[in-house]
mmCIF file of C-alpha atoms in Angstrom:
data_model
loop_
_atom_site.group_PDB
_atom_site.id
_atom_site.type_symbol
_atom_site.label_atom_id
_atom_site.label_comp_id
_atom_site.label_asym_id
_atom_site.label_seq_id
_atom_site.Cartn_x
_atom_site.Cartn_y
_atom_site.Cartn_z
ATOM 1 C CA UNK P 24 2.058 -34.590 -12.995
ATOM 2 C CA UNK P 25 4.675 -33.610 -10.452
ATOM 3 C CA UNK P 26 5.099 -30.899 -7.576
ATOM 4 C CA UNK P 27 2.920 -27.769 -8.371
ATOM 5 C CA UNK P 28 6.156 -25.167 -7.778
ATOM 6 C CA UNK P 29 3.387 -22.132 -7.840
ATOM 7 C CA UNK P 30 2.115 -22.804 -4.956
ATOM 8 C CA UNK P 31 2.771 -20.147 -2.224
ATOM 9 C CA UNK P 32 5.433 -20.802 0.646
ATOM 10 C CA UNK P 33 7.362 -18.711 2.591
ATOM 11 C CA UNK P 34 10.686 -20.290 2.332
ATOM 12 C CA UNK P 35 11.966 -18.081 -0.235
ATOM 13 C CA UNK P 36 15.363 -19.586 -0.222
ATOM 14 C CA UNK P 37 13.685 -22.461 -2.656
ATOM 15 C CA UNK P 38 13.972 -19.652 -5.409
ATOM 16 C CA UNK P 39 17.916 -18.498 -4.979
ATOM 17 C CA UNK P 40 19.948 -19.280 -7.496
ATOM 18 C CA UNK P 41 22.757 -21.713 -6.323
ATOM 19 C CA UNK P 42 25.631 -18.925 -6.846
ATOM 20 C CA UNK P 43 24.491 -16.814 -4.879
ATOM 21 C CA UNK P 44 25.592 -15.985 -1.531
ATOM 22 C CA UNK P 45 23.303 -16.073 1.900
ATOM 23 C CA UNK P 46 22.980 -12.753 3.663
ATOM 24 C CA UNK P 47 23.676 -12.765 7.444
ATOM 25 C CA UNK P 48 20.436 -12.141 9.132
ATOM 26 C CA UNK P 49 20.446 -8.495 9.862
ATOM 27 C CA UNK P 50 20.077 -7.455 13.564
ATOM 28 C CA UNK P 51 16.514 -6.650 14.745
ATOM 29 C CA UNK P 52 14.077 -6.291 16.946
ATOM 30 C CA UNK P 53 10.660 -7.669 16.042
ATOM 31 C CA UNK P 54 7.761 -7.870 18.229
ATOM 32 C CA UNK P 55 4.394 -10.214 17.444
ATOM 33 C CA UNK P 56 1.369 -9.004 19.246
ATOM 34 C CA UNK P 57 -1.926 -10.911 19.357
ATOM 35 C CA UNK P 58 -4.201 -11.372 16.090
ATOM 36 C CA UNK P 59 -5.849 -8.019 15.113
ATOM 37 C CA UNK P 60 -7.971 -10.348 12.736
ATOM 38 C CA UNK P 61 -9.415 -13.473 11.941
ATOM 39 C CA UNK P 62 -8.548 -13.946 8.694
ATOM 40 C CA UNK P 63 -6.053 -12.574 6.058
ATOM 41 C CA UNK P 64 -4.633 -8.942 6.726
ATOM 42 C CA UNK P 65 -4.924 -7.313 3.393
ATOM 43 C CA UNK P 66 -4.066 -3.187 3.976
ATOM 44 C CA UNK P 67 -2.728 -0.730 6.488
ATOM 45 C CA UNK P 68 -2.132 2.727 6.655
ATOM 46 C CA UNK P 69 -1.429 5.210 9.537
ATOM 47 C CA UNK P 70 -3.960 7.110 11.486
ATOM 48 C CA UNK P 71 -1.790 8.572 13.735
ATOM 49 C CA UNK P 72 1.566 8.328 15.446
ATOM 50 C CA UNK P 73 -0.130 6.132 17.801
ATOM 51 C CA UNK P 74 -2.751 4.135 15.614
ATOM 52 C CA UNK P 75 -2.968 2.435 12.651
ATOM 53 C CA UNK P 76 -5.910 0.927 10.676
ATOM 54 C CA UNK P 77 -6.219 -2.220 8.947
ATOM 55 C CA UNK P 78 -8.689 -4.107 7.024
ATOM 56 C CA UNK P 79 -8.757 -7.689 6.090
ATOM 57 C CA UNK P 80 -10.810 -10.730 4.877
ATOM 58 C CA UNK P 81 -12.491 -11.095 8.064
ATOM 59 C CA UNK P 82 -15.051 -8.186 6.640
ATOM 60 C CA UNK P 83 -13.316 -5.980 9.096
ATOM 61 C CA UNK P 84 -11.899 -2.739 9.605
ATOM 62 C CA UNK P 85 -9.864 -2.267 12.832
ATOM 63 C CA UNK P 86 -8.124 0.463 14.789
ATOM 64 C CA UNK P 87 -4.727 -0.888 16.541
ATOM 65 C CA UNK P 88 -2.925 0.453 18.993
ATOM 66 C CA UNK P 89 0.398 -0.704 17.860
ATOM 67 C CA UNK P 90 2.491 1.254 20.892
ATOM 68 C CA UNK P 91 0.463 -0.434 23.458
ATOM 69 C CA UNK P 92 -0.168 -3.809 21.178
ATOM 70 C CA UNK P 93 -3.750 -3.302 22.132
ATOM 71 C CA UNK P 94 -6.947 -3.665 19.622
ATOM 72 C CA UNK P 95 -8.528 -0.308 20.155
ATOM 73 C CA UNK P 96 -12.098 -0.249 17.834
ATOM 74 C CA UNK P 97 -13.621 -2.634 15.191
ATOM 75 C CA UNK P 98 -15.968 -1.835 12.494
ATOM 76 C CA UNK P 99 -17.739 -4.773 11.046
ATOM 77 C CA UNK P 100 -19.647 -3.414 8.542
ATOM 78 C CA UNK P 101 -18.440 -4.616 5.316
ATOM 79 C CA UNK P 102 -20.849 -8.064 3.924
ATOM 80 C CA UNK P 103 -17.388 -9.333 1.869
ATOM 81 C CA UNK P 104 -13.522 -8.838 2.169
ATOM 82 C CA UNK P 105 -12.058 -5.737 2.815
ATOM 83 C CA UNK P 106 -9.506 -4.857 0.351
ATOM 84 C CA UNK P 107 -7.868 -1.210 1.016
ATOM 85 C CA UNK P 108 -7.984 0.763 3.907
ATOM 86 C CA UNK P 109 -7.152 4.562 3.780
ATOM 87 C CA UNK P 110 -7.442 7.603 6.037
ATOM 88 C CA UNK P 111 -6.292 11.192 6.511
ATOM 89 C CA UNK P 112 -3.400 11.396 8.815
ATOM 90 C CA UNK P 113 -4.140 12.788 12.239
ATOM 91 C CA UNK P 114 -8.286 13.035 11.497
ATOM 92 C CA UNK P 115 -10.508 10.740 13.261
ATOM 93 C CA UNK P 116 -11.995 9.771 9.775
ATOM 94 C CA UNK P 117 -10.840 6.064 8.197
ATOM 95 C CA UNK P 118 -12.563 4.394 4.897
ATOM 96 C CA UNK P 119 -12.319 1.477 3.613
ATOM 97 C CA UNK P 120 -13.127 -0.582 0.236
ATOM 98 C CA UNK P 121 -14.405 -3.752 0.138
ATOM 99 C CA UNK P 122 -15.261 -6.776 -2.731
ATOM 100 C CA UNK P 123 -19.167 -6.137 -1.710
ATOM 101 C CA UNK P 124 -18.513 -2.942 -4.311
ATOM 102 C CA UNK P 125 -18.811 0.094 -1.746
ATOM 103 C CA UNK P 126 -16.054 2.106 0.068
ATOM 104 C CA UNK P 127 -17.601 3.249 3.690
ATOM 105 C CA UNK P 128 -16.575 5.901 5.733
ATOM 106 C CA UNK P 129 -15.699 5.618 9.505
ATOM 107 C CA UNK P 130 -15.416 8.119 12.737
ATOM 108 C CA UNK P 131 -13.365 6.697 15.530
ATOM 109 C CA UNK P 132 -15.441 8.104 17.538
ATOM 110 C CA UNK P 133 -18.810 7.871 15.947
ATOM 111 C CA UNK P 134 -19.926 4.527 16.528
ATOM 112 C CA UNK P 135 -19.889 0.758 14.874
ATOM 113 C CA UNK P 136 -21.990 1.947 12.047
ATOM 114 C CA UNK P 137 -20.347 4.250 9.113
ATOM 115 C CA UNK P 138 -21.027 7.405 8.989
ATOM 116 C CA UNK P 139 -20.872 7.602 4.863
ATOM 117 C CA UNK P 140 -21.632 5.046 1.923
ATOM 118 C CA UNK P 141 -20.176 5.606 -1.360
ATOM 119 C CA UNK P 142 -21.494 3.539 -3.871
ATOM 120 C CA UNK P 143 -20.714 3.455 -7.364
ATOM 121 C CA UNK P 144 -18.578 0.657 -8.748
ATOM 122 C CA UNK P 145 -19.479 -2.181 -10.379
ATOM 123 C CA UNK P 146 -17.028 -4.751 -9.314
ATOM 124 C CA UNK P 147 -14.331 -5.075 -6.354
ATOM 125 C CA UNK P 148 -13.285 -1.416 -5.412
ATOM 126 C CA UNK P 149 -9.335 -2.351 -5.264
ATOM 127 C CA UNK P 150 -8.193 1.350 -4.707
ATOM 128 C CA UNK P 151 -8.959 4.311 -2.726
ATOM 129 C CA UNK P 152 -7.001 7.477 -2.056
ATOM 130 C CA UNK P 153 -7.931 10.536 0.431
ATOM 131 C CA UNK P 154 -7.332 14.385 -1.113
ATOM 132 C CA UNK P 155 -4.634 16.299 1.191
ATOM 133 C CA UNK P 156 -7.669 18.291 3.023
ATOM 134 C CA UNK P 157 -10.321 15.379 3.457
ATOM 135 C CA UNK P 158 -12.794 16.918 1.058
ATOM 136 C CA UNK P 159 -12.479 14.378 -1.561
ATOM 137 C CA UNK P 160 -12.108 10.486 -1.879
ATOM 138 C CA UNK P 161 -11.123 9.326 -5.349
ATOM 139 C CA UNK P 162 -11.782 5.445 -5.982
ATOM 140 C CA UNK P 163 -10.734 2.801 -8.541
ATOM 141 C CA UNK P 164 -11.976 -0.703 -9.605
ATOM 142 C CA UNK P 165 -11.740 -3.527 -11.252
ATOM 143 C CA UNK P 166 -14.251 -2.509 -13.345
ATOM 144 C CA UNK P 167 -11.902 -0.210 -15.042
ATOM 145 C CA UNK P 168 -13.609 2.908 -13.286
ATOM 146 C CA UNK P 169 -12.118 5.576 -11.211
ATOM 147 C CA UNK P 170 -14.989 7.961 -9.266
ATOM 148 C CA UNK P 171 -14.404 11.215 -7.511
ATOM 149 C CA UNK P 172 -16.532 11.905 -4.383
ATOM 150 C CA UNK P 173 -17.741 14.417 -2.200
ATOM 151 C CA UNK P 174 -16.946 13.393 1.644
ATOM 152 C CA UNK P 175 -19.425 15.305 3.234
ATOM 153 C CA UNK P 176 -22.319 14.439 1.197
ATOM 154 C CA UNK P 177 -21.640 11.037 -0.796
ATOM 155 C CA UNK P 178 -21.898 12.132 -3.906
ATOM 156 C CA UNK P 179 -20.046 10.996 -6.726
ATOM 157 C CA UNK P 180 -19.028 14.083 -8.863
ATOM 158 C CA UNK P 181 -16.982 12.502 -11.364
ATOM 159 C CA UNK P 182 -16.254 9.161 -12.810
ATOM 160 C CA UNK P 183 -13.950 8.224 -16.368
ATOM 161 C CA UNK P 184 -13.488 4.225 -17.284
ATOM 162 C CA UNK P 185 -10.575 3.203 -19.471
ATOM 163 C CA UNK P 186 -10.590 -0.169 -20.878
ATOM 164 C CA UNK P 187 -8.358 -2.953 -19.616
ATOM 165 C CA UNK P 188 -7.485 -0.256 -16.933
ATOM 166 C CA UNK P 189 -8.317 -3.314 -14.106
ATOM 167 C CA UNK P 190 -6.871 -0.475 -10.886
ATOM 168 C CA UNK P 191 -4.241 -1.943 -8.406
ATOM 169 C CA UNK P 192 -3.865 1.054 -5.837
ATOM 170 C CA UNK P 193 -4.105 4.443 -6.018
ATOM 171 C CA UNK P 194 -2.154 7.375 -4.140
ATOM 172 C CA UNK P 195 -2.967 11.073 -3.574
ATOM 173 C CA UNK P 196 -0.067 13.547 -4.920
ATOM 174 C CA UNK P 197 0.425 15.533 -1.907
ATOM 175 C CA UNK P 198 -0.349 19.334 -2.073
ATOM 176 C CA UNK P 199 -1.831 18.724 -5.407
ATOM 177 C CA UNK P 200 -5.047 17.816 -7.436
ATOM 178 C CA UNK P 201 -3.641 14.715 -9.153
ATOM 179 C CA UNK P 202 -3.863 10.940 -8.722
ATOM 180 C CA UNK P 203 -1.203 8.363 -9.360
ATOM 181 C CA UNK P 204 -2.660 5.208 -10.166
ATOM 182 C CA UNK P 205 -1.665 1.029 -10.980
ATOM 183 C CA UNK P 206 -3.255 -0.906 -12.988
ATOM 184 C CA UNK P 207 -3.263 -4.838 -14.337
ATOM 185 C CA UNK P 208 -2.827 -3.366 -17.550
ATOM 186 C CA UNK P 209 1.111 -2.532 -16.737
ATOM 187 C CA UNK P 210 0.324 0.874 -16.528
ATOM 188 C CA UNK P 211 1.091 3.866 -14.574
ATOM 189 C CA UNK P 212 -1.529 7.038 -14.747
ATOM 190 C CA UNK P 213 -1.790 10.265 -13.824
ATOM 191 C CA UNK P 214 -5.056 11.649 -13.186
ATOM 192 C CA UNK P 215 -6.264 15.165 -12.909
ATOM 193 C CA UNK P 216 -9.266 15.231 -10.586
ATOM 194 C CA UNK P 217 -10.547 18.503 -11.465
ATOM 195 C CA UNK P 218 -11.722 16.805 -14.504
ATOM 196 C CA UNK P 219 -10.973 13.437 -13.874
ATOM 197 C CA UNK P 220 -8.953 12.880 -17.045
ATOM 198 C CA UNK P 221 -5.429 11.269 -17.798
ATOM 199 C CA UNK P 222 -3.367 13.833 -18.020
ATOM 200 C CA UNK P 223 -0.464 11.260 -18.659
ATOM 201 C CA UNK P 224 1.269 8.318 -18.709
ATOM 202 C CA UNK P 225 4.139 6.476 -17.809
ATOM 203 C CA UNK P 226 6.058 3.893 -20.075
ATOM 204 C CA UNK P 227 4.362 0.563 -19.911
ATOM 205 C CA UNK P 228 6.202 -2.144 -17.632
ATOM 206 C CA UNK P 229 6.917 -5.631 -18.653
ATOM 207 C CA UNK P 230 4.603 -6.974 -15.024
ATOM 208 C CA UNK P 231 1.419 -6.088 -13.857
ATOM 209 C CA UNK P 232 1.990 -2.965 -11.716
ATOM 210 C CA UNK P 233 0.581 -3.706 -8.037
ATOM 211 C CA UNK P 234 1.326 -0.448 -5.726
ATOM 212 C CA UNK P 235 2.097 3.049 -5.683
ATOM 213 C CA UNK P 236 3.425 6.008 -3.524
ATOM 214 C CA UNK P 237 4.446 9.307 -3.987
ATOM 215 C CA UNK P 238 6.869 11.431 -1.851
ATOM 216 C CA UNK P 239 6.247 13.861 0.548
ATOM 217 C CA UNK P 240 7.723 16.795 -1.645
ATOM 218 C CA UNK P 241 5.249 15.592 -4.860
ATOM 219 C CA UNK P 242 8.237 15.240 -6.854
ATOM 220 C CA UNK P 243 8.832 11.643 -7.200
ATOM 221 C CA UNK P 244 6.484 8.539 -7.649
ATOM 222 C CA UNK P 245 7.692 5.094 -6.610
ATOM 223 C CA UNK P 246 6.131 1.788 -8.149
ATOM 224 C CA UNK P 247 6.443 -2.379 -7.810
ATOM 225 C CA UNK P 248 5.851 -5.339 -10.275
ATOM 226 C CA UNK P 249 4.204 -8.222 -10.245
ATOM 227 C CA UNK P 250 7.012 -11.357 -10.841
ATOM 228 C CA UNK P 251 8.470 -14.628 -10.114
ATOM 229 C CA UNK P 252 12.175 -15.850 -9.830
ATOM 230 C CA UNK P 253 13.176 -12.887 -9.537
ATOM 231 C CA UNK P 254 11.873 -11.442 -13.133
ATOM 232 C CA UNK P 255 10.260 -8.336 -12.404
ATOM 233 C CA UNK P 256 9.697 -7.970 -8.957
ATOM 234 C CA UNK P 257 11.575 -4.781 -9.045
ATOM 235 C CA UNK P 258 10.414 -1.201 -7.570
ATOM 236 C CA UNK P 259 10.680 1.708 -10.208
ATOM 237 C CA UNK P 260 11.212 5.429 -8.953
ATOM 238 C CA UNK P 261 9.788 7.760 -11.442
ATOM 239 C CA UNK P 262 10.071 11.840 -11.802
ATOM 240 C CA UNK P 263 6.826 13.279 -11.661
ATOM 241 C CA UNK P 264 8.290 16.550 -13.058
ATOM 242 C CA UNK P 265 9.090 14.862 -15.738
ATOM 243 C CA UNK P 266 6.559 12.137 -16.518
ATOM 244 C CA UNK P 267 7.908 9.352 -18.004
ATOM 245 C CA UNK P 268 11.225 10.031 -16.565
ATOM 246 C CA UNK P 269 12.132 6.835 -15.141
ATOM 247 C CA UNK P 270 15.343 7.513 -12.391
ATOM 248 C CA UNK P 271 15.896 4.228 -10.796
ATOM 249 C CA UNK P 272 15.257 0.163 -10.325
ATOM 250 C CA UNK P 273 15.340 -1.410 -7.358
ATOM 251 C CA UNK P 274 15.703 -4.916 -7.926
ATOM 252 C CA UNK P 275 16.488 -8.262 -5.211
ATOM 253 C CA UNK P 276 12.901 -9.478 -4.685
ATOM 254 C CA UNK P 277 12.540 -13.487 -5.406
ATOM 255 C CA UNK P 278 8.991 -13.201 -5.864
ATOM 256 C CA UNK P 279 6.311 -10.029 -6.577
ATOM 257 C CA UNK P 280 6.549 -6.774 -4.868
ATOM 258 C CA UNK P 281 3.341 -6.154 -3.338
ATOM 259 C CA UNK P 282 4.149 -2.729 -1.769
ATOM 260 C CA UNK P 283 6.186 0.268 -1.358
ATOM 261 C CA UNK P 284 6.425 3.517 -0.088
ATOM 262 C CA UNK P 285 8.736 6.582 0.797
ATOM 263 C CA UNK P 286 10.497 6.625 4.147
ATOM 264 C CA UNK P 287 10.158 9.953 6.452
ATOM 265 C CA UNK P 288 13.684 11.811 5.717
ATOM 266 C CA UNK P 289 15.939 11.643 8.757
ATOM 267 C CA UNK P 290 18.665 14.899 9.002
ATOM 268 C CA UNK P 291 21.693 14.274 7.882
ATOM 269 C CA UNK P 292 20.716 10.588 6.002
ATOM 270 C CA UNK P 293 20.291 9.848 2.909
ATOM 271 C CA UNK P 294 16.947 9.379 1.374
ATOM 272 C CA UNK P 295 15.414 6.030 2.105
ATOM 273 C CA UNK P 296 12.225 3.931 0.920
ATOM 274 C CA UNK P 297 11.044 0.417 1.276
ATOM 275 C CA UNK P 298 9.410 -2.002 -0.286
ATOM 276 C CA UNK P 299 7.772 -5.477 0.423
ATOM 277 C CA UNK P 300 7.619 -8.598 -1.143
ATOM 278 C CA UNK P 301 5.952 -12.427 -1.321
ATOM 279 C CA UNK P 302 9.145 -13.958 -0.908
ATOM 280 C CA UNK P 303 8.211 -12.997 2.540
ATOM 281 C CA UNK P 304 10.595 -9.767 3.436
ATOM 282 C CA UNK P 305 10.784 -6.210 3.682
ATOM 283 C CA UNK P 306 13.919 -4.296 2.267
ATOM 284 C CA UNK P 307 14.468 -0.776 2.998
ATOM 285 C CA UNK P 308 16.549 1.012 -0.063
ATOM 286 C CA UNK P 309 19.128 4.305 -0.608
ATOM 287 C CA UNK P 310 16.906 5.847 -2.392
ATOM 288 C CA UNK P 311 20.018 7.444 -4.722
ATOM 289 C CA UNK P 312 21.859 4.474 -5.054
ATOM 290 C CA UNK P 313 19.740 1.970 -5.292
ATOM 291 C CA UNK P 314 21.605 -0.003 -2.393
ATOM 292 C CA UNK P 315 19.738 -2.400 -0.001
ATOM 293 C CA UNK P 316 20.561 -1.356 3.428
ATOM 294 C CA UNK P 317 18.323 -3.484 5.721
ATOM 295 C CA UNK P 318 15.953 -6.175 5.489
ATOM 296 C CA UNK P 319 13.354 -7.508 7.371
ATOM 297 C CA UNK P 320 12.004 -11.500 6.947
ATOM 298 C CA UNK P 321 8.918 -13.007 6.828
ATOM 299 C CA UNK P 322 6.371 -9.860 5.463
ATOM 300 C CA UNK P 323 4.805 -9.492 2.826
ATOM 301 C CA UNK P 324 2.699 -6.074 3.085
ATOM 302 C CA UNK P 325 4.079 -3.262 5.264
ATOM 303 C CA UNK P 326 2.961 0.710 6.147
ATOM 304 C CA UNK P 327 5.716 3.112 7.587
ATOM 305 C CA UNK P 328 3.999 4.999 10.932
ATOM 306 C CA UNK P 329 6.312 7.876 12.155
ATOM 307 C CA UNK P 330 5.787 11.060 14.726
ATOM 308 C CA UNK P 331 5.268 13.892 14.156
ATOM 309 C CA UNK P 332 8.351 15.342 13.306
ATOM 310 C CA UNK P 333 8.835 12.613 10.484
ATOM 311 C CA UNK P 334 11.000 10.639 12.770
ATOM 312 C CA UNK P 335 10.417 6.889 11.510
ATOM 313 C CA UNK P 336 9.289 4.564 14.413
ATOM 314 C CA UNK P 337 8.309 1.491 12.940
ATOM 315 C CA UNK P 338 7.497 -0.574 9.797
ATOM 316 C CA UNK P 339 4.408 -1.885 10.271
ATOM 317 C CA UNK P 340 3.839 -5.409 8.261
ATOM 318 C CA UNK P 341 0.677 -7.601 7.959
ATOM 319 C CA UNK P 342 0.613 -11.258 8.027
ATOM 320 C CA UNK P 343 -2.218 -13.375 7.807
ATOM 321 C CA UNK P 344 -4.642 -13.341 10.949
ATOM 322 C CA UNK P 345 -2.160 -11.020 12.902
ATOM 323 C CA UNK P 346 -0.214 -7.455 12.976
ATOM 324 C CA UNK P 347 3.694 -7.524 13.268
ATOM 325 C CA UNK P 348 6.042 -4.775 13.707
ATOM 326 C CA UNK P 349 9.790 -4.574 13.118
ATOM 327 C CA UNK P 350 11.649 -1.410 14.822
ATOM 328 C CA UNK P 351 13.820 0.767 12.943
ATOM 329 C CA UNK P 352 14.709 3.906 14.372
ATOM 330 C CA UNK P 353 13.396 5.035 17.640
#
């Protein structure tokens, strides 16, 4: 029957077009320290300027020190695959979602067992986003279900399904009571959790939408597609003061974006964001001009961790069994 082409490999130059011309490989500096994990990496997120937590299909959630290169805590409390991790930045709390159907809460310095269950969902919980002060976790699923819960106590105060609504990843608009949230469904949503409602929508994409983030400010929200060849695969910013308002396309991955996010702001630069890809690479974007200024090979999830003062220090990218880190700015 021939060579099965879908089959996943990481030399992305297979999918190029003939015309078009190879980039000289960009100066960097990229350190590989030893396996955080056993199996596939499949989220990351910052707990702090020193730490960052990941989850992965090793049932897993661990706490890396990725100054020192040094595995710092693991929780192994999840029966199946973790699928998001999630925190609040500079807390000692972490959570994480899993395909056994619950989300669990961590302390980092509470123990091996979790300190809160939150169960609710009916199939794989494939989002999970942390309110600005901790209080609340908001939740989605594949069962086309998003819940609102109570930290302290567990309890689910609110949930709202929406048919075909099959949730990629969900993000917490900073300062704010609302929810941006992805869905199989090529949909972007806007939920307010006060009532846990849709209080609007973005123009349907021509992919399955697979990530969100929004910036710091609350003013913009940045999405990637789902794609091949390089049809869709593209990163859309959107105007969350005007919803709907799409500003800009960010387009140069061979294969589907699988993340993005905002960059810290550096004085005097321009605006930057990234985005990551399974054609194996990590491109960081001018945010206004939708110019590629760097990328990064062989990635194909990433999380920014910065100091303090929002200066960026590293893009942090998983790869199966293993955490890998590419420097940017120090």
């Amino acid at each position: 029957m021939g060579k099965l082409q879908s089959k996943y490999r990481c030399r992305s130059s297979v999918y190029r077009a003939v015309t078009r011309e190879e980039e000289p490989p960009p100066t960097q500096q990229v350190l590989q320290y030893s396996p955080a994990h056993t199996d596939m990496v499949n989220s990351v997120a910052p707990l702090n300027s020193d730490l960052c937590v990941s989850g992965g299909g090793d049932k897993a959630v661990v706490v890396y020190d990725w100054r020192m290169g040094k595995l710092q805590h693991r929780f192994p409390g999840h029966q199946r695959e973790v699928t998001k991790v999630g925190c609040q930045y500079g807390s000692s709390r972490l959570f994480s979602a899993s395909r056994d159907l619950t989300v669990l809460m961590w302390d980092l310095h509470g123990g091996d067992q979790p300190v809160q269950e939150f169960c609710g969902h009916d199939l794989v919980v494939s989002g999970l986003a942390v309110s600005p002060d901790g209080s609340q976790l908001c939740t989605g699923s594949r069962d086309n279900a998003l819940c609102l819960w109570d930290v302290e106590s567990g309890e689910c105060l609110l949930k709202n399904a929406i048919s075909r609504n099959l949730v990629t990843h969900l993000c917490w608009v900073p300062g704010g009571s609302c929810v941006v949230q992805t869905s199989e469904d090529k949909m972007v949503r806007l939920w307010d959790c006060r009532s846990l409602q849709v209080s609007s929508t973005f123009p349907p994409k021509q992919h399955i939408q697979t990530h969100c983030d929004v910036s710091n400010d609350g003013r913009y929200c940045l999405t990637c597609s789902h794609g091949f060849g390089g049809q869709g695969c593209e990163a859309t910013l959107w105007d969350l003061r005007q919803t709907g308002s799409k500003v800009c396309e960010y387009r140069g991955h061979l294969q589907s974006a699988t993340s993005c996010l905002f960059l810290p702001p550096s004085p005097g630069s321009a605006p930057t964001l990234a985005t990551s890809s399974q054609d194996c690479s990590v491109r960081i974007w001018d945010q206004n001009s939708a110019g590629k200024t760097h990328t990064v090979q062989h990635s194909i999830n990433m999380q920014c961790l910065y100091d303090p003062s929002c200066k960026i220090t590293n893009i942090v990218a998983s790869w199966p069994g293993s955490t890998h880190y590419s420097t940017i700015l120090k």
